[in-house]
mmCIF file of C-alpha atoms in Angstrom:
data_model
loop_
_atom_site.group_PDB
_atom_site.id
_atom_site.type_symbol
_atom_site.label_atom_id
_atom_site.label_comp_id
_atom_site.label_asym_id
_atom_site.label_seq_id
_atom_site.Cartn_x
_atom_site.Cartn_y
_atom_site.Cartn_z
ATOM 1 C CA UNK L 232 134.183 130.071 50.478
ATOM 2 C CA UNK L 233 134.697 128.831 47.036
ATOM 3 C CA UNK L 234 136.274 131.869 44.809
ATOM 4 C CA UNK L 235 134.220 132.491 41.713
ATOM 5 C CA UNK L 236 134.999 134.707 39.140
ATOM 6 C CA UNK L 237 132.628 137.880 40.963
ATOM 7 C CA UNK L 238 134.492 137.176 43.901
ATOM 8 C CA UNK L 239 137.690 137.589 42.020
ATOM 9 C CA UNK L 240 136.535 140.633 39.742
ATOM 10 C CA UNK L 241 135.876 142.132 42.863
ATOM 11 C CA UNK L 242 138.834 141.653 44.592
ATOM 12 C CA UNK L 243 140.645 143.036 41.722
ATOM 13 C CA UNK L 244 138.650 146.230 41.909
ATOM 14 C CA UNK L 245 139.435 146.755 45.889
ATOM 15 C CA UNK L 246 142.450 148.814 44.476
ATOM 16 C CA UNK L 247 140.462 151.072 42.247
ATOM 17 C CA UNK L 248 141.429 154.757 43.634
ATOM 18 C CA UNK L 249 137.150 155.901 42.854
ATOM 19 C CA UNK L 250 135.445 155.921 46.048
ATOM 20 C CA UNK L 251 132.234 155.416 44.396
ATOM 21 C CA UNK L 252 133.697 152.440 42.344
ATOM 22 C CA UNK L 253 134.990 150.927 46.253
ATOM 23 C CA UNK L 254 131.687 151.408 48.189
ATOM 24 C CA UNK L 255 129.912 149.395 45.200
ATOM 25 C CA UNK L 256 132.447 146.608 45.007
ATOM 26 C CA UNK L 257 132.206 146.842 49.163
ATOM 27 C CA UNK L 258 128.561 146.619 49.009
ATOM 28 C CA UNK L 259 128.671 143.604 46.768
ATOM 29 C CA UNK L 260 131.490 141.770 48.807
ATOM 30 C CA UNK L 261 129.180 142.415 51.882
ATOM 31 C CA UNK L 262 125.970 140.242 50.152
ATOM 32 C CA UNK L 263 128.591 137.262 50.739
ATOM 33 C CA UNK L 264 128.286 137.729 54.766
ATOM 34 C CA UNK L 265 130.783 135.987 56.960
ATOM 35 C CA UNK L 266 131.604 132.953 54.586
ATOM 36 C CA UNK L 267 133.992 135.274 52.758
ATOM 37 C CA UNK L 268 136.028 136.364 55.750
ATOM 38 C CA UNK L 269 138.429 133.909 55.158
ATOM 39 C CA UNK L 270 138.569 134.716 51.131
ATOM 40 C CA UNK L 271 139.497 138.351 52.649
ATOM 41 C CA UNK L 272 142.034 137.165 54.700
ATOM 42 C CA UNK L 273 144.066 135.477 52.453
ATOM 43 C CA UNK L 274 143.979 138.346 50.139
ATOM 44 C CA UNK L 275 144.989 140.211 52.602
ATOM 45 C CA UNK L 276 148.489 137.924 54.090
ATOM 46 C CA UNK L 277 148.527 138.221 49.559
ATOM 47 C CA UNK L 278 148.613 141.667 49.098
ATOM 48 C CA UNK L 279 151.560 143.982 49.627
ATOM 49 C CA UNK L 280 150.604 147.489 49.423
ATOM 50 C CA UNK L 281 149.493 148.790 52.682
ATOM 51 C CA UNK L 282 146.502 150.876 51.755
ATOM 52 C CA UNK L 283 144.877 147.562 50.131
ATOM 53 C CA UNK L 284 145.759 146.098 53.592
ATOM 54 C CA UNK L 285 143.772 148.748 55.245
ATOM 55 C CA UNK L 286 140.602 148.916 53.371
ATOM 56 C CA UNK L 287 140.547 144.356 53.482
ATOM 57 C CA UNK L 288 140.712 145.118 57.264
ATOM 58 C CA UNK L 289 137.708 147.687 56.825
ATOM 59 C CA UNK L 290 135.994 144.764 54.990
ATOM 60 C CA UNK L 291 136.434 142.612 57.343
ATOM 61 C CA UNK L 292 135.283 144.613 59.702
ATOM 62 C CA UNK L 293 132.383 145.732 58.536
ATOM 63 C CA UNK L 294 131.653 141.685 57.672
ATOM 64 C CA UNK L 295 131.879 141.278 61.743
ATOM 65 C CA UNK L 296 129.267 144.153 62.074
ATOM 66 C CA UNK L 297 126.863 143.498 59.934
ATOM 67 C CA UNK L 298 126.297 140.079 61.928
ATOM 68 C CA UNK L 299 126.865 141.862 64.892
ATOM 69 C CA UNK L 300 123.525 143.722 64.249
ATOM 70 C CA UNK L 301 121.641 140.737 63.407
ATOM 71 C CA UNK L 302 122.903 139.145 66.634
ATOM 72 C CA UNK L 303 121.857 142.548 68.805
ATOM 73 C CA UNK L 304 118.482 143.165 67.190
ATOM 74 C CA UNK L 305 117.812 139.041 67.922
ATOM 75 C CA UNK L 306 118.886 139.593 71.540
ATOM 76 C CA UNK L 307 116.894 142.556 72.093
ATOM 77 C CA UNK L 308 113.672 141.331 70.882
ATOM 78 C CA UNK L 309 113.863 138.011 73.190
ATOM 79 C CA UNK L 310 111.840 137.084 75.135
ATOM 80 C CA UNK L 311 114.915 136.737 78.216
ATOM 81 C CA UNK L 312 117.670 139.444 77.026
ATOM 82 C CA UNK L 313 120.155 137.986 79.781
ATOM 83 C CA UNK L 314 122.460 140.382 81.030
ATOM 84 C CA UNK L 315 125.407 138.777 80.227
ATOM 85 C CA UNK L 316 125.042 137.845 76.990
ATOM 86 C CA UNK L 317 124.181 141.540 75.707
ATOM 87 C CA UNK L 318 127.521 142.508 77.512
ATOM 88 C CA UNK L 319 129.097 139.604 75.422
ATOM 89 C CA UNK L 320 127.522 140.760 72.533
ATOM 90 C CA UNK L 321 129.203 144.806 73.203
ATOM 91 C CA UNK L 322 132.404 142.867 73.678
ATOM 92 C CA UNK L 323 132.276 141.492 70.006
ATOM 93 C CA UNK L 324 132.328 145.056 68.510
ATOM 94 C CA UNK L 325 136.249 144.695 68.941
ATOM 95 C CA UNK L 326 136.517 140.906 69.436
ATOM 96 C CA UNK L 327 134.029 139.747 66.754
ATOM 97 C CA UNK L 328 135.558 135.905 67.325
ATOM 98 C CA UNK L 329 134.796 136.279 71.116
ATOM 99 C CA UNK L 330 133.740 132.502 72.060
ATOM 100 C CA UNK L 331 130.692 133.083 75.162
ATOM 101 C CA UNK L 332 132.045 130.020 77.007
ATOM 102 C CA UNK L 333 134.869 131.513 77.985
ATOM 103 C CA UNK L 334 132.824 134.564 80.015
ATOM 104 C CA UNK L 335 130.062 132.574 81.185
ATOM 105 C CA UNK L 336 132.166 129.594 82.455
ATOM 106 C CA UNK L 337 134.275 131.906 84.752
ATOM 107 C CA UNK L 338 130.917 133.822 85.642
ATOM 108 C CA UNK L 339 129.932 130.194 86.654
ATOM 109 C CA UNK L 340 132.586 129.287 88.661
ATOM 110 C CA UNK L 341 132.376 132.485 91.266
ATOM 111 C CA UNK L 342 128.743 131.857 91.026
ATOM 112 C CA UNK L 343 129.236 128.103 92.292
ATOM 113 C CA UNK L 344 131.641 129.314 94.993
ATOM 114 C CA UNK L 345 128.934 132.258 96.295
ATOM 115 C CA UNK L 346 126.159 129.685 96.151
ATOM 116 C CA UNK L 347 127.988 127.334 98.898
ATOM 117 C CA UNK L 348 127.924 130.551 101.221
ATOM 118 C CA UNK L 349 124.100 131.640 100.965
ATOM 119 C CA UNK L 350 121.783 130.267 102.646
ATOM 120 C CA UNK L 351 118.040 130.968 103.576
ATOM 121 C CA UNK L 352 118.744 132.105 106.814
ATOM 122 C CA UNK L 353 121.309 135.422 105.734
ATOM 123 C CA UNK L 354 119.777 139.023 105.911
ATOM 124 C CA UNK L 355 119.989 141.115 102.333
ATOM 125 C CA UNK L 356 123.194 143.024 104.088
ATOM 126 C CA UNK L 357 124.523 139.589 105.078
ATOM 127 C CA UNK L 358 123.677 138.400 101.422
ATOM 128 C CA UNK L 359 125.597 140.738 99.710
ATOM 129 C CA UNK L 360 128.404 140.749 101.806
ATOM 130 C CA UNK L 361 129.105 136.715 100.745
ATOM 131 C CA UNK L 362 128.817 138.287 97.241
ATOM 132 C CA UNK L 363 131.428 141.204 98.133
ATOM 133 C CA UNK L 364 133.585 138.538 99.775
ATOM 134 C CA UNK L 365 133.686 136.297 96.769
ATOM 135 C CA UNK L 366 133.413 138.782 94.064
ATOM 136 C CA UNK L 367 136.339 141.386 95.250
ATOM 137 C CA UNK L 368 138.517 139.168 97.115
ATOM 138 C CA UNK L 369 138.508 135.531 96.238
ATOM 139 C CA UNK L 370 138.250 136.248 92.822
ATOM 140 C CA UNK L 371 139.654 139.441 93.076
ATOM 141 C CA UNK L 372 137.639 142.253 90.822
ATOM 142 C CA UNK L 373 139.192 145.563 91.225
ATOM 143 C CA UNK L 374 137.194 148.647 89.888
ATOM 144 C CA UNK L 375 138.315 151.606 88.449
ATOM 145 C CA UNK L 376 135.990 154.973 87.579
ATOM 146 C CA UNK L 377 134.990 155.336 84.046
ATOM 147 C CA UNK L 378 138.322 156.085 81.838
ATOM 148 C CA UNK L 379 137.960 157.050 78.097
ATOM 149 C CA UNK L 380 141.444 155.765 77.454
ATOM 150 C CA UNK L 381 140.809 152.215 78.789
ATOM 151 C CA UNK L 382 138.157 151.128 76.596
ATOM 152 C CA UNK L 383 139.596 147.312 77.084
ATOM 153 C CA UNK L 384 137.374 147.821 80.653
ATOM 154 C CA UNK L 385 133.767 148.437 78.847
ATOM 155 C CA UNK L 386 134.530 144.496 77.325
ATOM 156 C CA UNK L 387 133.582 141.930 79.683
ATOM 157 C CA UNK L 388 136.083 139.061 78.378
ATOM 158 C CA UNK L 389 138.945 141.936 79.251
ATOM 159 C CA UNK L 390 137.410 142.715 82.231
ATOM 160 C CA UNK L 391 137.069 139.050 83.584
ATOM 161 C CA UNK L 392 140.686 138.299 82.177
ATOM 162 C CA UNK L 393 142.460 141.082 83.663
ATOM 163 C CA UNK L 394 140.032 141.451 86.525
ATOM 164 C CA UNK L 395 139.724 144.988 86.356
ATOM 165 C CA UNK L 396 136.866 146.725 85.147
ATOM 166 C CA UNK L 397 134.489 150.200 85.654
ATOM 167 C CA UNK L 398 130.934 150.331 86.847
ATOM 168 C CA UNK L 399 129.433 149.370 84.160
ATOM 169 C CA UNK L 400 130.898 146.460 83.469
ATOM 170 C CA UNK L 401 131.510 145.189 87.540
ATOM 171 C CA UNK L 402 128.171 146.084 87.816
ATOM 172 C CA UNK L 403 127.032 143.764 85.069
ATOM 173 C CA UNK L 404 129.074 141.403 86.326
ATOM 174 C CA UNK L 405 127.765 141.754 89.696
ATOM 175 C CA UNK L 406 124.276 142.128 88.750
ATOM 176 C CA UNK L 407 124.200 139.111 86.614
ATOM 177 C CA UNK L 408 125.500 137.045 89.669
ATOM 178 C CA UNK L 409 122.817 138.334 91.684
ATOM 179 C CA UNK L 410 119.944 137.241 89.283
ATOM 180 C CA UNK L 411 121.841 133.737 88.741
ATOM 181 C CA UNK L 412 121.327 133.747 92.651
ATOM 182 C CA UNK L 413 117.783 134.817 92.993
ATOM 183 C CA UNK L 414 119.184 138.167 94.525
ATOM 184 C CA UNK L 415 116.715 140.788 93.696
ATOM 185 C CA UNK L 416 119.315 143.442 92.863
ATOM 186 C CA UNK L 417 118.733 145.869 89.958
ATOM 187 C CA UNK L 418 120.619 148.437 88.196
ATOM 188 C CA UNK L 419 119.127 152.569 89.045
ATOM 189 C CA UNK L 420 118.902 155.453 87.291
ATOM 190 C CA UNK L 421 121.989 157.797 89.656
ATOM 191 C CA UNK L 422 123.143 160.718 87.652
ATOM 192 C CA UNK L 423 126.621 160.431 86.679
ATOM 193 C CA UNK L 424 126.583 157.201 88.397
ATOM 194 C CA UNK L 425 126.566 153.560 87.640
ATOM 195 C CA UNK L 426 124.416 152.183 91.036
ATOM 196 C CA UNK L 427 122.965 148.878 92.182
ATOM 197 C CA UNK L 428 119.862 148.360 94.248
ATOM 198 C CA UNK L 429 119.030 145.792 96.023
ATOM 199 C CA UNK L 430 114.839 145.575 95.993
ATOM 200 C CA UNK L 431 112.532 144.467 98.631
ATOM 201 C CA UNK L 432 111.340 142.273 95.759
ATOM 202 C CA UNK L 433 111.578 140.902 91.875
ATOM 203 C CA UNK L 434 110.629 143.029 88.891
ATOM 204 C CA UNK L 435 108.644 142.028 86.299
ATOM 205 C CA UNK L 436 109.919 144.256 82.883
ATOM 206 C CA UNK L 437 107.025 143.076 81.178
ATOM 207 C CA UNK L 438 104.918 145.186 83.027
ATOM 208 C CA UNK L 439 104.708 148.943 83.458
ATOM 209 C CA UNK L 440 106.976 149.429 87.045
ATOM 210 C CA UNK L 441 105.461 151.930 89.206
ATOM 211 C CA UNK L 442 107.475 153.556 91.899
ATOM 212 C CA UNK L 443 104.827 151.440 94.405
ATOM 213 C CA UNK L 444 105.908 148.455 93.514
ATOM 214 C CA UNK L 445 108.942 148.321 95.169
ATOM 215 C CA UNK L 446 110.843 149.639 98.026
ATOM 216 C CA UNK L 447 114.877 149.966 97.691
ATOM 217 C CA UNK L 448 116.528 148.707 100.670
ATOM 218 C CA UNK L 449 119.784 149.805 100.015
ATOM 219 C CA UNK L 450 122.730 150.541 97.242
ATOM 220 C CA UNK L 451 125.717 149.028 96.160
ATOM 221 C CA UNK L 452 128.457 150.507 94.266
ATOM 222 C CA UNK L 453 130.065 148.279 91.876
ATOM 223 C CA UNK L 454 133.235 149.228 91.843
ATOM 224 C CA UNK L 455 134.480 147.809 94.979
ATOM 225 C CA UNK L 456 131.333 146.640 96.699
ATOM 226 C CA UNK L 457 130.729 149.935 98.820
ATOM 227 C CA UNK L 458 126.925 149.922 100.313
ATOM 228 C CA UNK L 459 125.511 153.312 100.622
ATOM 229 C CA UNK L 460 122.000 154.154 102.541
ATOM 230 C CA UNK L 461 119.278 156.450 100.799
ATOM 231 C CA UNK L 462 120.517 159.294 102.923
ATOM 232 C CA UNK L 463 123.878 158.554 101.214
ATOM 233 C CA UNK L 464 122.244 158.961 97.756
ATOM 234 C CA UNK L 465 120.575 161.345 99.050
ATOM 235 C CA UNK L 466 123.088 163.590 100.425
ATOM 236 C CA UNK L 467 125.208 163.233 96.862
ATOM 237 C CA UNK L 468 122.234 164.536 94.744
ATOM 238 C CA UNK L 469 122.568 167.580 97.642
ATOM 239 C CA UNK L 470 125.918 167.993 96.662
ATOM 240 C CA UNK L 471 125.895 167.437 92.644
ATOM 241 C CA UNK L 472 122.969 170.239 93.147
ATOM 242 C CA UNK L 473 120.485 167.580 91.313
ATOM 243 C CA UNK L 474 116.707 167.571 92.836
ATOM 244 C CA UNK L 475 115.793 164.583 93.584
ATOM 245 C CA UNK L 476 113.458 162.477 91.368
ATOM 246 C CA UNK L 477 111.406 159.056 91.269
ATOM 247 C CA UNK L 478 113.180 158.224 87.732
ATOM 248 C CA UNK L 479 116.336 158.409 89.232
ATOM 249 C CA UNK L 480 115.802 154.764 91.979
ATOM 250 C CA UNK L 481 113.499 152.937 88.789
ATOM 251 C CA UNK L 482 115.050 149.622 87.843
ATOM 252 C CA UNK L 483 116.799 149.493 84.925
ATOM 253 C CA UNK L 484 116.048 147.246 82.275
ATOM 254 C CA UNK L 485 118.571 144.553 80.669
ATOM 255 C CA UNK L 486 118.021 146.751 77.194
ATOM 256 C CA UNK L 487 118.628 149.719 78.845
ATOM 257 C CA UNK L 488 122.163 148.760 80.699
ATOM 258 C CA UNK L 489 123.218 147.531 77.219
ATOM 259 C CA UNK L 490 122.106 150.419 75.372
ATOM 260 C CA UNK L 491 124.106 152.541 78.413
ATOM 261 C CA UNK L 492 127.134 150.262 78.274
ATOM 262 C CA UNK L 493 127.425 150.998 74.015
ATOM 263 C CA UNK L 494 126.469 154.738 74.733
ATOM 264 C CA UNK L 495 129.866 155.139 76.872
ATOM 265 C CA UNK L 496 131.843 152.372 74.956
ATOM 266 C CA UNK L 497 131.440 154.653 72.029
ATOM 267 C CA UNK L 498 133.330 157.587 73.991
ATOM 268 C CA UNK L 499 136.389 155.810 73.559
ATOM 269 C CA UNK L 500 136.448 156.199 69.671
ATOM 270 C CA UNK L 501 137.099 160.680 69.597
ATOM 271 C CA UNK L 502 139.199 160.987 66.701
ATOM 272 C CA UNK L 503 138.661 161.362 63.608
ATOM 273 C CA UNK L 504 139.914 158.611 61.954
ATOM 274 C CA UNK L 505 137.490 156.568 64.473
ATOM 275 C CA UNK L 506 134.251 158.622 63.217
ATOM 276 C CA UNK L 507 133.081 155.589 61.899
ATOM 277 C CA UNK L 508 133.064 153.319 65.026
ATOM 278 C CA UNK L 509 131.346 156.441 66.858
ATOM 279 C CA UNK L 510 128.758 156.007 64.259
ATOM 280 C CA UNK L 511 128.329 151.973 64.307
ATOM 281 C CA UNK L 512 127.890 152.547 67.950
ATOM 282 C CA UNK L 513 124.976 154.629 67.997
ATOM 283 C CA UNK L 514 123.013 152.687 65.547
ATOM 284 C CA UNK L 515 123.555 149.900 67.856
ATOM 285 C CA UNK L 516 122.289 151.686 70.516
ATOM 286 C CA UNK L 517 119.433 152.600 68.499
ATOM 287 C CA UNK L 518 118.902 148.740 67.707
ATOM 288 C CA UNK L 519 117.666 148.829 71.117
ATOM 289 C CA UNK L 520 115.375 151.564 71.867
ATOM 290 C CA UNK L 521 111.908 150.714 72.520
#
């Protein structure tokens, strides 16, 4: 963008030591949206005082997020909301310049190669162990439990680089696979757990899903593939001392996984100094309730 002389009466005033004085010149710089990112970045390789430095970045940052909320509250009131492309969206929190090719043409390729093995003929089982085949040893996904400290695992472009992710994001992964492949398997509602389901048949989210609907024939646990039977599930909600409820084996919605996947991402950000993200978080999260 073209500096004018507000731009440049601004940026003088980013050093004023008056909080009040920095939120309004902040507010004003913000009106510009994401055609002065590249004004703040030259300021910034300009500027030699560190705490300057620190409060461009928080520009910048909060630049990336208010178009980040535009690009959320679009998502979530389309009429698809595709799996993938919310997790992309999560990812963009802390890579705002995250290109979606790069995700979805690696999700393509494994796709590609797990197509060539199905065929009409294969039992659910015999379905999903192609896709545990392709998923966890050709291309090699390993799963880890949910770790605050690795927050790189809750963004799917880390996840697909380093090939190492936690339920939530394998099971997006593996999820969004399976509806690329016609595979009626859904995220459930497992306490403390992170649980596929493969259906007897599709759900419509458009309509209200009663429990009648649908039969589950069995689980899958992202993280390495693992099926588990309903006594399984069963005999863990036995053991967590958790009764047993429909809620718990409904189909999750697209919304809802993304709304889950921000609600733990945000976990990662405990101290103080990272209040703030904690905060952005949960207003995206509550960009998505219904």
């Amino acid at each position: 963008m073209h500096e004018n002389r507000e731009i440049n009466a601004l940026f003088h005033l980013l050093d004023d030591p008056d909080q009040e004085v920095f939120d309004t010149v902040a507010s004003k710089i913000l009106l510009y949206g994401k055609e002065i990112i590249p004004n703040l970045e030259n300021l910034w390789e300009n500027t030699i005082d560190e705490s300057i430095q620190e409060r461009i970045e928080l520009l910048i940052h909060r630049v990336h997020y208010q178009d980040l909320q535009v690009a959320l509250r679009d998502w979530s009131l389309s009429e698809a909301q595709d799996l993938l492309q919310g997790a992309i969206l999560t990812a963009r929190y802390q890579f705002p310049d995250l290109a979606a090719g790069q995700v979805n043409s690696e999700i393509e390729r494994i796709k590609r190669n797990i197509w060539l093995e199905l065929n009409n003929y294969l039992t659910p089982l015999e379905q999903i162990n192609v896709l545990n085949s392709m998923i966890y040893n050709y291309f090699g996904l390993k799963g880890e439990e949910i770790s605050y400290q690795r927050k790189n695992q809750f963004f799917i472009n880390q996840v697909i680089e380093s090939k190492k992710g936690n339920p939530f994001t394998n099971g997006i992964i593996y999820q969004a696979l399976c509806n690329m492949l016609d595979l009626p398997v859904y995220a459930v509602n497992i306490p403390r757990q992170f649980i596929l389901a493969y259906f007897d048949t599709f759900v419509d989210f458009s309509e209200p899903i009663e429990p009648d609907d649908y039969r589950i024939l069995f689980f899958i646990d992202p993280i390495q593939g693992q099926i588990y039977t309903q006594q399984d599930v069963d005999t863990y909600l036995k053991r967590v001392s958790v009764p047993s409820m429909p809620s718990f084996f409904k189909p999750q919605s697209n919304k809802r996984i993304i709304q889950l996947l921000l609600e733990e991402l945000s976990k990662c950000f405990r101290e103080d100094k990272d209040a703030y993200r904690q905060d952005e978080l949960t207003n995206l999260c509550s960009l998505l309730d219904d």
